[in-house]
Amino acid sequence: MKEIEDILGTDKVRYNEPMSRHTSFKVGGPAEIFALVDSVSKLQEIIELCKNKNIPITIVGNGSNLLVSDDGIKGLVIKYIANDISINETEVVCSGGVINSILANKLLENCLSGFEFAAGIPGTVAGAVYMNAGAFDGEMKNIVTYVKYVDIDTNEIKIIHNNEIKFSYRESIFKNLNAVIFEIGMKFNKDEKENIETKMKAYKEKRMQTQPLEYPSAGSTFKRGKDFISAKLIDECGLKGYKIGGAQVSTKHAGFIVNVGNANAKDILDLIEYVQKVVYEKFEKNLETEVRIIR
Ligand SMILES: Cc1cc2nc3c(=O)[nH]c(=O)nc-3n(C[C@H](O)[C@H](O)[C@H](O)COP(=O)(O)OP(=O)(O)OC[C@H]3O[C@@H](n4cnc5c(N)ncnc54)[C@H](O)[C@@H]3O)c2cc1C
């Protein structure tokens, strides 16, 4: 679309772009328009344009928690890619498009501790805020001080502080807002570089031992239940290795559904439903997906 290209430049706009190129599951049909946006002012211009033309907007980060249907996504998909990081003593401000591992290494260089848990979470900092991503001893809730976002409904810039974000297990207020997160403020603690590095290495090793990182996935497919561990129930149903098309319940970690070869989104969705059904029949427990499904 000419107007979007005028705002962003032709190299930042693609048409009928396969979402399989932008998701860690490596599945998903085409986005009608896919745009890489690298500043807040351009973001607001694009939002204005879409509102005037009634074009629906979908926001993605690094696609590491997304299952996009084979039909793809109508309208405009925005990936916010600004990736600045600024550090002032123990206070850090970064753009939403910063990749977690890059921030983790930058914090390591600056002897700042508190983000080690996220170094191996393969998404953006904005995606991590949205999901209240967490692992081992940490979650975003513990380090975020504020978040700036563009409210898509009003096209205004807003700021929200930690106590208003309603962080809980894999939840934040952003699931109920129509927003593009573009800046995150965080606070860390000073520590010895060696301590931080040791922690990061240990977490990486643990991931390599326990997770099927050799296959495309979106991490844990299901959330933990209030009184049960989803992966344990799936394992106890004998579902490890169960396959539909190219989608399989990982033989290494029952909580992961992996793409073992040319799966499409339907294979994965069918397998999710099958696992939910079998677990319900045996344990009367409902497995809720952690993965965000875009149909
Ligand atoms: C191998 C593997 C291991 C994983 N391990 C973990 C783990 O240990 N802990 C964990 O919590 N997760 C884990 N995940 C899941 C995933 O990495 C996290 O949920 C991550 O935070 C998602 O970030 P993303 O940038 O990829 O977001 P996406 O997957 O692209 O999007 C996730 C959600 O965030 C929204 N979003 C993204 N960017 C923005 C933005 N700028 N503004 C507004 N909304 C936005 C999207 O609309 C979507 O609803 C893992 C995934 C994989 C593949």
XYZ file of C-alpha atoms and ligand atoms in Angstrom, residues 19 22-25 43 58-67 78-81 95-100 117-118 120-136 138-140 148-150 152 169-170 174-175 177-184 207 211-213 215-220 256 290-294, ligand 1:
133
model
C 3.928 -15.650 8.897
C 8.084 -14.718 11.585
C 7.092 -17.397 14.094
C 9.297 -19.818 16.003
C 6.792 -22.631 15.188
C 3.795 3.965 14.487
C -2.259 -7.135 14.630
C 0.887 -6.701 16.726
C 3.642 -9.272 16.822
C 7.012 -9.378 18.510
C 9.521 -12.074 17.679
C 6.737 -14.622 17.102
C 8.066 -17.006 19.757
C 4.718 -17.485 21.465
C 2.449 -17.337 18.444
C 0.422 -19.859 16.499
C 3.031 -4.557 12.811
C 6.358 -5.695 14.163
C 7.911 -2.939 16.268
C 11.640 -3.185 15.744
C 12.721 -0.118 23.155
C 10.067 -2.777 22.716
C 11.876 -4.433 19.826
C 15.001 -5.332 21.808
C 15.658 -9.074 21.813
C 15.937 -10.550 25.331
C 16.209 -15.718 33.735
C 15.170 -14.162 30.407
C 17.142 -17.812 26.890
C 13.556 -16.669 26.256
C 13.600 -16.151 22.498
C 11.423 -13.048 22.202
C 11.430 -9.273 22.463
C 11.266 -7.335 25.703
C 7.802 -6.032 24.685
C 6.585 -9.600 24.106
C 8.021 -10.562 27.494
C 6.129 -7.723 29.204
C 2.892 -8.649 27.423
C 3.247 -12.291 28.524
C 4.874 -11.555 31.901
C 7.451 -14.038 30.681
C 9.293 -15.908 33.362
C 11.619 -18.789 34.056
C 13.667 -20.205 36.929
C 12.463 -14.596 37.678
C 9.622 -12.961 35.824
C 9.116 -9.571 34.170
C 5.085 3.231 27.497
C 2.665 2.260 24.776
C 0.538 3.660 22.008
C -4.376 1.912 19.249
C 1.478 -15.819 35.985
C 1.855 -15.275 32.195
C -1.845 -5.769 27.929
C -3.924 -8.837 27.069
C -5.578 -3.443 25.945
C -5.276 -2.643 22.275
C -1.744 -1.363 22.506
C 1.722 -1.279 21.022
C 4.384 -1.407 23.708
C 7.327 0.716 22.598
C 9.395 1.469 25.713
C 10.103 -0.403 28.904
C 17.226 -25.353 28.937
C 13.791 -28.502 26.230
C 13.540 -29.755 22.638
C 15.437 -26.787 21.243
C 12.773 -28.404 16.788
C 10.622 -25.342 16.061
C 8.129 -24.691 18.860
C 6.598 -21.851 20.829
C 7.934 -23.008 24.174
C 5.451 -24.442 26.669
C 6.148 -28.695 24.295
C 0.002 -20.335 26.930
C 0.633 -19.966 23.200
C -1.315 -17.066 21.651
C -3.457 -18.311 18.803
C -4.197 -15.923 15.924
C 12.214 -22.508 22.815
C 11.310 -21.580 23.551
C 11.450 -21.405 24.931
C 10.612 -20.534 25.629
N 10.792 -20.392 26.975
C 10.001 -19.541 27.658
C 10.182 -19.370 29.070
O 11.061 -19.940 29.683
N 9.342 -18.513 29.719
C 8.353 -17.826 29.059
O 7.624 -17.063 29.711
N 8.162 -17.986 27.730
C 8.957 -18.809 27.020
N 8.761 -18.961 25.669
C 7.641 -18.273 25.003
C 7.990 -16.896 24.378
O 9.367 -16.826 24.065
C 7.627 -15.761 25.321
O 6.243 -15.730 25.571
C 8.057 -14.387 24.766
O 7.970 -13.437 25.802
C 7.224 -13.904 23.563
O 7.862 -12.747 23.043
P 7.772 -12.381 21.493
O 8.461 -11.087 21.285
O 8.242 -13.499 20.668
O 6.230 -12.147 21.335
P 5.194 -12.792 20.267
O 5.221 -14.267 20.404
O 5.450 -12.231 18.921
O 3.836 -12.216 20.820
C 3.319 -12.647 22.067
C 2.183 -11.697 22.456
O 2.757 -10.436 22.762
C 2.137 -9.418 21.981
N 3.174 -8.430 21.646
C 4.412 -8.677 21.136
N 5.070 -7.513 20.947
C 4.223 -6.514 21.323
C 4.316 -5.089 21.378
N 5.410 -4.428 20.977
N 3.269 -4.407 21.843
C 2.134 -5.039 22.255
N 1.979 -6.384 22.224
C 3.017 -7.111 21.783
C 1.592 -10.118 20.742
O 0.489 -9.441 20.197
C 1.188 -11.482 21.314
O -0.120 -11.463 21.839
C 9.609 -19.820 24.944
C 9.468 -19.978 23.547
C 10.311 -20.835 22.856
C 10.177 -20.964 21.369
